[in-house]
Short mmCIF file of C-alpha atoms and ligand atoms in Angstrom, two decimals:
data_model
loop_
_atom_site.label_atom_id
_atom_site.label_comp_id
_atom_site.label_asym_id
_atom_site.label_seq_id
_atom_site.Cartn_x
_atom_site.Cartn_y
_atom_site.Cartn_z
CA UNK A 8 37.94 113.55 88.66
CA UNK A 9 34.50 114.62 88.94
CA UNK A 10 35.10 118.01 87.34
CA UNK A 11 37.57 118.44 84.28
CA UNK A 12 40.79 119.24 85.01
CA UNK A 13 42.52 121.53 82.47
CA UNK A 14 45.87 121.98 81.70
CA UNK A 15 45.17 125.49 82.95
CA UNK A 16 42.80 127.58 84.75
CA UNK A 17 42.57 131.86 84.97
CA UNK A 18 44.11 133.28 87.79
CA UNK A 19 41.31 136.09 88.97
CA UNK A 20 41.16 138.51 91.88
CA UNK A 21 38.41 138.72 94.27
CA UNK A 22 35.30 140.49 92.58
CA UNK A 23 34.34 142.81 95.08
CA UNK A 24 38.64 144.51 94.55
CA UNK A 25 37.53 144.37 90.92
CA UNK A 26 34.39 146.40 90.91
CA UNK A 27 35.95 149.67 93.08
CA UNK A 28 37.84 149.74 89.69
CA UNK A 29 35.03 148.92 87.95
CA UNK A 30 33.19 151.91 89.43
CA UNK A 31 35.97 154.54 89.27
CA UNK A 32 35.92 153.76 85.41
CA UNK A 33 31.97 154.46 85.29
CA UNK A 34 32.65 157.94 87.25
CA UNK A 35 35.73 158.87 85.17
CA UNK A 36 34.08 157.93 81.77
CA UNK A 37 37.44 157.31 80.20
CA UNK A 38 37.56 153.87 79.11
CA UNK A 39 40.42 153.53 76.60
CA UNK A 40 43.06 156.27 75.08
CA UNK A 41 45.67 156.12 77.59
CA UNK A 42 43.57 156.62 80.39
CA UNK A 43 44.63 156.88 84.17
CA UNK A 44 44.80 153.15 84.64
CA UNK A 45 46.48 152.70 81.33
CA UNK A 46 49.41 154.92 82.70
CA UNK A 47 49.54 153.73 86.21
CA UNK A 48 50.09 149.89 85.35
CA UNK A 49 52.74 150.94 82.69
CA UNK A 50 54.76 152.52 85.43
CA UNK A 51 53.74 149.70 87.73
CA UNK A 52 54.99 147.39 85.13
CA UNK A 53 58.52 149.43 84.41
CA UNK A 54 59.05 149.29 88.42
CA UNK A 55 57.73 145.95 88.81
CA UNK A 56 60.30 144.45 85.87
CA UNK A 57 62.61 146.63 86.30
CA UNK A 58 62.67 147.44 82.66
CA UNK A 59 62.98 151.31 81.04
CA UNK A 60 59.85 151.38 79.19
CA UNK A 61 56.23 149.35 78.36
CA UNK A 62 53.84 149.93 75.64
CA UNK A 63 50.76 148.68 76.56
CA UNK A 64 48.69 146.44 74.09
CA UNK A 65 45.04 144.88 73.54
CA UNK A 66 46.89 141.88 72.94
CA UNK A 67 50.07 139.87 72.57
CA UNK A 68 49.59 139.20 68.65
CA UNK A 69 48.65 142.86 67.81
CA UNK A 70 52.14 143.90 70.03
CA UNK A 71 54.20 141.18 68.20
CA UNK A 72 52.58 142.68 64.34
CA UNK A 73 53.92 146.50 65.56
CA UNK A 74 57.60 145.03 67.69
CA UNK A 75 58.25 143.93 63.35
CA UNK A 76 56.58 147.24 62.10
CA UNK A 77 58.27 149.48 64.71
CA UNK A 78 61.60 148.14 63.68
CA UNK A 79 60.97 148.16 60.11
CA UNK A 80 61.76 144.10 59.76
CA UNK A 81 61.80 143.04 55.94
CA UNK A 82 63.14 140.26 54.35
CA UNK A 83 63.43 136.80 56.11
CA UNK A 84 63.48 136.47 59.93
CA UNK A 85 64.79 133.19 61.96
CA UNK A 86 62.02 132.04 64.19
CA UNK A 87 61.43 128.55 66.22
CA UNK A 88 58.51 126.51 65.04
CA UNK A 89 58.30 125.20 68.43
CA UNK A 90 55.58 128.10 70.15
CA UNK A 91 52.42 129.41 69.95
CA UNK A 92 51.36 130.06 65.71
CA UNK A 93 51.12 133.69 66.67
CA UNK A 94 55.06 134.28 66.63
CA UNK A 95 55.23 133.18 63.29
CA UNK A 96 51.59 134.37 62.08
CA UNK A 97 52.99 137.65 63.03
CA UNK A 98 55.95 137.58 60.43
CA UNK A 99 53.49 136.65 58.00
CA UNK A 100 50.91 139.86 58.84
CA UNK A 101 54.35 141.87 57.90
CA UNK A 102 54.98 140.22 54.51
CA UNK A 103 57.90 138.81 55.85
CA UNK A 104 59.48 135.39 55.48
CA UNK A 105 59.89 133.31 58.32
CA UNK A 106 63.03 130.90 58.14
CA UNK A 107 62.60 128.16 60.33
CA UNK A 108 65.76 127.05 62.96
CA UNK A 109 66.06 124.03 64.98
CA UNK A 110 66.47 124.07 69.05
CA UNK A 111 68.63 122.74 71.43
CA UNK A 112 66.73 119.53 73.45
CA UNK A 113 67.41 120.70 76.92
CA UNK A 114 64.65 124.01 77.06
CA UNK A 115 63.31 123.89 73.55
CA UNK A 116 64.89 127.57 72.96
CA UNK A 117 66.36 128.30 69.26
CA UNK A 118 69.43 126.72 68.83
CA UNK A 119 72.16 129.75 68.19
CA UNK A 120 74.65 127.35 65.73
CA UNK A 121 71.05 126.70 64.09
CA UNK A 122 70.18 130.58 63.89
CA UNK A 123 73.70 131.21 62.42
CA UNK A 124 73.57 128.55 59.82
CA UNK A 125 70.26 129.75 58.58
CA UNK A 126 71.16 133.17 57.99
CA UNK A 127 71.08 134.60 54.39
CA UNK A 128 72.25 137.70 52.82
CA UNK A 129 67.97 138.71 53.12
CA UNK A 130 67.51 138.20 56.99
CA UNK A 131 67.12 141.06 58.86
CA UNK A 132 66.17 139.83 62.07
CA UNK A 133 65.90 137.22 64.59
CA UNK A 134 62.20 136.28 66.83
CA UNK A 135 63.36 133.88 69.52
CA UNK A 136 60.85 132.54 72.04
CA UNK A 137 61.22 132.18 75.78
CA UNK A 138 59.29 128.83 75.37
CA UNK A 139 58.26 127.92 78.94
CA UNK A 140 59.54 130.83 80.50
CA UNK A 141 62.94 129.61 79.92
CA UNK A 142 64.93 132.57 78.58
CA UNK A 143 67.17 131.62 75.59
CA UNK A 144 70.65 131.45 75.14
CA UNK A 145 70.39 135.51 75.10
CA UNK A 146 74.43 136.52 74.78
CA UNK A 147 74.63 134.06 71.92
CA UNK A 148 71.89 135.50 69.95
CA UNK A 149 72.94 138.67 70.79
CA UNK A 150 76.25 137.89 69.65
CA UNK A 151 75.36 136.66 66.61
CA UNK A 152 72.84 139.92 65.27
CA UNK A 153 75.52 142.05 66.32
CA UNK A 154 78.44 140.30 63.78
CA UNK A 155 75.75 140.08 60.86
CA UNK A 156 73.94 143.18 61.82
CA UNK A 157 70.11 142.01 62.30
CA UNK A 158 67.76 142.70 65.24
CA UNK A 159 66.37 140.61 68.11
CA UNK A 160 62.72 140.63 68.89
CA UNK A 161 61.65 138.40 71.93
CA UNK A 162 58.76 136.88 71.67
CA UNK A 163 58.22 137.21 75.81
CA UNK A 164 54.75 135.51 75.84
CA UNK A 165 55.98 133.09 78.50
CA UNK A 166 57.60 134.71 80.60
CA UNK A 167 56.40 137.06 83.49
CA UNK A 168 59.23 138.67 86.05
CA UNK A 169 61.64 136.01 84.64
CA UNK A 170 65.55 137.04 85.83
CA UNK A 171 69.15 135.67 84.78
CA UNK A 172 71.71 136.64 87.70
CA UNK A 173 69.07 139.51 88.67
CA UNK A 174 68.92 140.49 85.07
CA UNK A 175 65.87 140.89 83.65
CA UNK A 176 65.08 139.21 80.82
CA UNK A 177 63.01 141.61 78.91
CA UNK A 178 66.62 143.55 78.98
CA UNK A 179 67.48 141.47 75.95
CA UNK A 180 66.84 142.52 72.70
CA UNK A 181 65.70 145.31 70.68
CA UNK A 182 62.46 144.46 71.99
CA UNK A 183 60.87 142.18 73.81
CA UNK A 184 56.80 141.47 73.56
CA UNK A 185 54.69 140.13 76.38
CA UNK A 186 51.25 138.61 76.43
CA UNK A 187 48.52 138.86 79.40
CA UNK A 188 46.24 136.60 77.58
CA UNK A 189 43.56 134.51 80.19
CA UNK A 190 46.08 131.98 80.54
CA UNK A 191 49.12 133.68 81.13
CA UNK A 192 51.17 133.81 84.49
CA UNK A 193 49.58 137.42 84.53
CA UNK A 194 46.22 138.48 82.98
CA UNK A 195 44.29 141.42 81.96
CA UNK A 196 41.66 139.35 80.02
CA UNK A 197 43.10 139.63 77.31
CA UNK A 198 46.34 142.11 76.89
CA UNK A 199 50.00 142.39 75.72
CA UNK A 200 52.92 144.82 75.48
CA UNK A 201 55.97 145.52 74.16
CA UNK A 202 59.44 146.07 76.30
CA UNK A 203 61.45 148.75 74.78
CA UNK A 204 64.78 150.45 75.73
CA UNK A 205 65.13 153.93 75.20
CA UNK A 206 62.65 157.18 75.02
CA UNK A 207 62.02 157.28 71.04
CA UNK A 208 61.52 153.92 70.29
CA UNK A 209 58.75 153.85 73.00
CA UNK A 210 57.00 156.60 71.14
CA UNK A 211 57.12 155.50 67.76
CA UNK A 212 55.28 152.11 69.10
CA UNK A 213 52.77 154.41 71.34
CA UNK A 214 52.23 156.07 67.68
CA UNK A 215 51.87 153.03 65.90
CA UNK A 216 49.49 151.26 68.45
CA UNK A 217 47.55 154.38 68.20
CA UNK A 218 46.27 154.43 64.45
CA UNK A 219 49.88 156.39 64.13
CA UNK A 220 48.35 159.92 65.66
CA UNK A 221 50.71 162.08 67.35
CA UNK A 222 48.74 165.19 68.70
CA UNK A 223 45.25 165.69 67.72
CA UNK A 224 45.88 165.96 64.05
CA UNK A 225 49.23 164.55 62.77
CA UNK A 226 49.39 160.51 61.88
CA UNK A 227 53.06 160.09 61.61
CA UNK A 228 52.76 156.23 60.61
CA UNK A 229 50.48 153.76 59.03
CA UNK A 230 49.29 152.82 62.49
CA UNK A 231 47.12 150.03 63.93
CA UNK A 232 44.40 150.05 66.98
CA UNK A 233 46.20 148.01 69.52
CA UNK A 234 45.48 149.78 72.40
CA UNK A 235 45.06 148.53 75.75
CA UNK A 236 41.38 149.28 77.75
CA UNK A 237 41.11 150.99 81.06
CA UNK A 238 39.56 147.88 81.96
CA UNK A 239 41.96 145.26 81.01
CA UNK A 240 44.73 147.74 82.52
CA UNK A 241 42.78 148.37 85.98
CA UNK A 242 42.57 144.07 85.98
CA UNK A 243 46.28 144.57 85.56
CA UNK A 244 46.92 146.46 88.36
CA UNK A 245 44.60 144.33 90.75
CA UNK A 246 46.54 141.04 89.64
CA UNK A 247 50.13 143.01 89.87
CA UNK A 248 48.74 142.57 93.84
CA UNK A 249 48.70 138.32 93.67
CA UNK A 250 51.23 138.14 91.13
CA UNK A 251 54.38 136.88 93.68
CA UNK A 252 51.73 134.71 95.58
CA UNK A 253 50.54 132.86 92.57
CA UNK A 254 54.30 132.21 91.27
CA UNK A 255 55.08 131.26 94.63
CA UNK A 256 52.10 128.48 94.47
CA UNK A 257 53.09 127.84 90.80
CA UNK A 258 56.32 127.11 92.43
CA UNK A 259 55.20 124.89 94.97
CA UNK A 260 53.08 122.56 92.23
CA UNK A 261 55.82 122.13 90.14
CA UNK A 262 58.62 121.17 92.61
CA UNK A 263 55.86 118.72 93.55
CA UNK A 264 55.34 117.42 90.01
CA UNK A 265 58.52 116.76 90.02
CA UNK A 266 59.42 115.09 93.35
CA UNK A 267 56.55 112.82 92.83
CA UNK A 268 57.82 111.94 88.81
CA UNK A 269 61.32 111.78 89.71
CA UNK A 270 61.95 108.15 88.94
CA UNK A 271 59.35 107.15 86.20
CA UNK A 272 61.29 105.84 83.34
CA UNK A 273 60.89 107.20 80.19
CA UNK A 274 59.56 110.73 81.91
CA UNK A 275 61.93 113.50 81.49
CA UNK A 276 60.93 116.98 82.61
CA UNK A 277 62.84 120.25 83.07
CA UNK A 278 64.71 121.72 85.92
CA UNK A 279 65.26 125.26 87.08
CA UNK A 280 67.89 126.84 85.17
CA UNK A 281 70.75 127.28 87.56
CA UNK A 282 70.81 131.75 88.17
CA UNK A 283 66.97 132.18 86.67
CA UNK A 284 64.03 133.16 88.43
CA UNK A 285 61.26 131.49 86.76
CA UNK A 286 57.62 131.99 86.35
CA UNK A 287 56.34 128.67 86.25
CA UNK A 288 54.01 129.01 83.20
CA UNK A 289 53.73 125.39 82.01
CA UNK A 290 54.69 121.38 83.80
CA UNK A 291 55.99 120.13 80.35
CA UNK A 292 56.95 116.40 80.41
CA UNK A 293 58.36 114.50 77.68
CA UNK A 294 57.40 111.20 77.15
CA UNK A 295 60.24 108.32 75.42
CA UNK A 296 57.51 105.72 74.19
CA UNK A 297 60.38 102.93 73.66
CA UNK A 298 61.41 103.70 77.58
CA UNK A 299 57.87 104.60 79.37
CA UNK A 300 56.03 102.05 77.21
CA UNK A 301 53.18 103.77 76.59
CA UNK A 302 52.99 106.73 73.87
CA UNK A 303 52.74 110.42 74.51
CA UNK A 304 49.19 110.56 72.89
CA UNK A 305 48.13 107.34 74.77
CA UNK A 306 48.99 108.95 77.89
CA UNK A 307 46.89 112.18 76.53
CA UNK A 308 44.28 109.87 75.91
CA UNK A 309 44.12 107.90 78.98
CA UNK A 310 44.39 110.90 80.82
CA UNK A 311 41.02 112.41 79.43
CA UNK A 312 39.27 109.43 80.13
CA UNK A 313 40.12 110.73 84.02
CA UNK A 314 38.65 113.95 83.18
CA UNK A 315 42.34 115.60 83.60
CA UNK A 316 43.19 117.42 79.84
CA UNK A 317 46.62 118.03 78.85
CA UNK A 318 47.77 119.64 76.15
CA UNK A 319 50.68 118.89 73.54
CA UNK A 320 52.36 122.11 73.79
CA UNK A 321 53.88 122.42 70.83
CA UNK A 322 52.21 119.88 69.20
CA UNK A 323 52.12 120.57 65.54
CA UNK A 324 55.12 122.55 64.90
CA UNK A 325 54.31 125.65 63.64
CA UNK A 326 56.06 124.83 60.22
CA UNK A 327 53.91 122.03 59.76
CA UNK A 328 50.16 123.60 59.95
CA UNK A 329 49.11 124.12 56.34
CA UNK A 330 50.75 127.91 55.64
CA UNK A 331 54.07 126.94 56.61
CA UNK A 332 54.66 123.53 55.71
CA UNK A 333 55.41 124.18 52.15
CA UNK A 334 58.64 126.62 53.08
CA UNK A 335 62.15 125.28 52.24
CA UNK A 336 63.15 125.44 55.90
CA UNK A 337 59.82 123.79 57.42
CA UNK A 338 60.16 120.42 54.92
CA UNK A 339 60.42 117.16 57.44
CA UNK A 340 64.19 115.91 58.71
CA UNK A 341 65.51 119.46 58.58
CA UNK A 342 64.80 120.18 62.29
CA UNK A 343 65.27 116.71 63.62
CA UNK A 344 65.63 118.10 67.63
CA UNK A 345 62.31 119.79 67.44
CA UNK A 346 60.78 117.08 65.18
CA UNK A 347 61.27 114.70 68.21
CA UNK A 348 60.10 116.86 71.22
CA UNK A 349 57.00 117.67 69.61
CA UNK A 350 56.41 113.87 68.89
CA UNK A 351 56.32 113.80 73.39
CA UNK A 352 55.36 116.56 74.64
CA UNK A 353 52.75 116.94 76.71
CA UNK A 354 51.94 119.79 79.63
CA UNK A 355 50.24 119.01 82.53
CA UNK A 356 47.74 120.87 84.44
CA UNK A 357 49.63 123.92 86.71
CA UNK A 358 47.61 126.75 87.90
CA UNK A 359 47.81 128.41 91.47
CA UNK A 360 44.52 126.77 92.88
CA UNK A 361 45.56 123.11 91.76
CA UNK A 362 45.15 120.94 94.23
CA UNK A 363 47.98 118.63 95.65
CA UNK A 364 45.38 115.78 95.86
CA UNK A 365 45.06 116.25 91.76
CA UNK A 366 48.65 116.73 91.38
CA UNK A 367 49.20 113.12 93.43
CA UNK A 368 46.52 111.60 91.29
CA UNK A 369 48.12 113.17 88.04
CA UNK A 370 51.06 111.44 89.49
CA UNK A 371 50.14 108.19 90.24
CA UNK A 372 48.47 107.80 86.44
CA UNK A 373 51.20 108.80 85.24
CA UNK A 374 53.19 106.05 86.99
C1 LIG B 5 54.54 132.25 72.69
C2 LIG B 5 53.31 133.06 72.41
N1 LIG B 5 53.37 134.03 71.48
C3 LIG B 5 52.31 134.80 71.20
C4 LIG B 5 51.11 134.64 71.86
C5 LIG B 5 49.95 135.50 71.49
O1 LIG B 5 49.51 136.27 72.55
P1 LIG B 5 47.97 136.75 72.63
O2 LIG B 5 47.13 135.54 72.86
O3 LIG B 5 47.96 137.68 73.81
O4 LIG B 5 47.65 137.43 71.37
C6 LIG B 5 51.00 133.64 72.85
C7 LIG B 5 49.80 133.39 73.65
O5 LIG B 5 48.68 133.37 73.39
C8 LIG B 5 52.12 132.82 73.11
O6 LIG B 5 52.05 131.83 74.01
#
């Protein structure tokens, strides 16, 4: 390829939509503080998800940090190591102790016998991810904090308008927390939120986001600034407009990935998850060196000399980057499922404007 292909590329609106926001924001002066945009993309977002309410954030860490502060989590909490080092970072921002669980090979989601084994008399929660967009085993995990008592946070990062049998799956959970980071399904920039189910928890988490003020001069909680910009939420509402086109195209890249991959030994991919509307954040492929002959970071390499960049999502676990490694549940052979994926991961390029002649030449290295 002439120009570098990356594994992913911003979705953006046209520029001239942008700036009659743009220039609404200049007249109104309000740039932040639950301005008018602010509140019209958290109803657009309720409607669009079908969900009962959305906190709006600056960003998908700072909304993960205040779903565990909001809740009051203490103690240990079960997480994956296979995600992004935010889910876990923001245990650690909360003094609390993440316990590491294995997943199950097929979408890389916690494992729930895993979750349940690992449970102590000091957990008090669980933080599964949607990894890919693929919801977890939700019933099972919701099974399980119900018989020991502990809450569910989603970590929702991946997924964007994501259903099971029409459900959706932000439904799940005490909470569920979304990101809108540049190279998301959705963007705002940068941006994030949290998914909450009744009237008073939504408050507490506006408080908290918002230094902890309620009215002009009560702070009710030890409160952050997380708050979400009038112009990150006016980019919101713009890309709310594209949103179903650019899964659609998402869609359309990845059932070719996979037509053209089909019969490479050694290649395994996943498939749609039979009832689940997907979002089609990521082309993961895992590579079996014994079967494909070639090694997952030989591929990577070979592929960058082509100008096309991968990247070896989740490649180091989170429980083996420095912080982590050191815990009881992170030490090597106690994961062995998640041990092995990240060992052959490796996502390919997806993003609404890819072309099918770089998909076919993806392809045909791969072969
Ligand atoms: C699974 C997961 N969790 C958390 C985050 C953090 O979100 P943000 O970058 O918006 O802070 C991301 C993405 O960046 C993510 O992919």
């Amino acid at each position: 390829m002439n120009k570098p292909v990356f594994v992913t590329r911003p979705t953006l609106p046209p520029l001239e939509e942008f700036t009659e926001y743009l220039r609404q924001i200049w007249e109104s002066k309000v740039l932040t503080n639950n301005g008018p945009f602010h509140k019209q993309l958290e109803q657009a977002l309720v409607d669009y998800f079908g969900v009962k309410h959305i906190s709006l954030f600056a960003n998908g860490t700072l909304a993960l940090v205040t779903a565990l502060q909001a809740l009051r989590i203490t103690g240990e909490v079960i997480t994956t190591p296979y995600s992004f080092v935010a889910s876990t970072h923001a245990l650690w921002w909360n003094n609390i102790m993440p316990v590491f669980a294995d997943v199950e090979p097929g979408h890389c989601n916690l494992d729930p016998g895993q979750v349940e084994a690992a449970i102590t008399p000091q957990t008090t929660a669980i933080l599964p991810v949607h990894v890919y967009g693929n919801p977890c085993n939700v019933k099972s995990i919701q099974k399980i904090a119900d018989t020991y008592g502990l809450k569910v946070i989603y970590d929702a990062c991946h997924t964007f308008g994501v259903t099971i049998n029409n459900e959706p799956v932000l439904n799940f959970g005490d909470l569920s927390v979304m990101s809108f980071h540049a190279t998301k399904v959705y963007n705002t920039f940068e941006g994030g939120a949290i998914i909450s189910h009744d009237e008073k928890t939504k408050r507490h988490i506006d408080d908290l986001k918002n230094f902890g003020f309620r009215g002009e001069t009560t702070v009710v909680a030890p409160g952050i600034n997380a708050k979400m910009s009038e112009v990150q939420a006016a980019m919101g509402l713009l890309q709310l407009k594209y949103i179903d086109e650019n899964i659609e195209k998402r869609r359309q890249i990845t059932l070719r990935y996979r037509e053209l991959l089909a019969n490479v030994h050694g290649i395994r991919f996943m498939d749609d998850i039979p009832g689940v509307k997907h979002c089609y954040p990521y082309f993961p492929v895992f590579i079996d060196e014994a079967e494909y002959g070639t090694s997952r970071d030989d591929l990577y390499e070979k592929l960058k000399t082509h100008n096309i960049f991968g990247r070896r999502y989740f490649y180091p676990l989170i429980s083996q980057f420095p912080t982590y490694r050191g815990l009881e549940s992170a030490l090597p052979g106690k994961m062995p499922v998640v041990e092995k994926i990240t060992e052959q991961v490796i996502c390919l390029p997806l993003y609404p404007e890819l072309s099918n002649f770089t998909v076919e030449l993806i392809c045909s290295l791969l072969k």
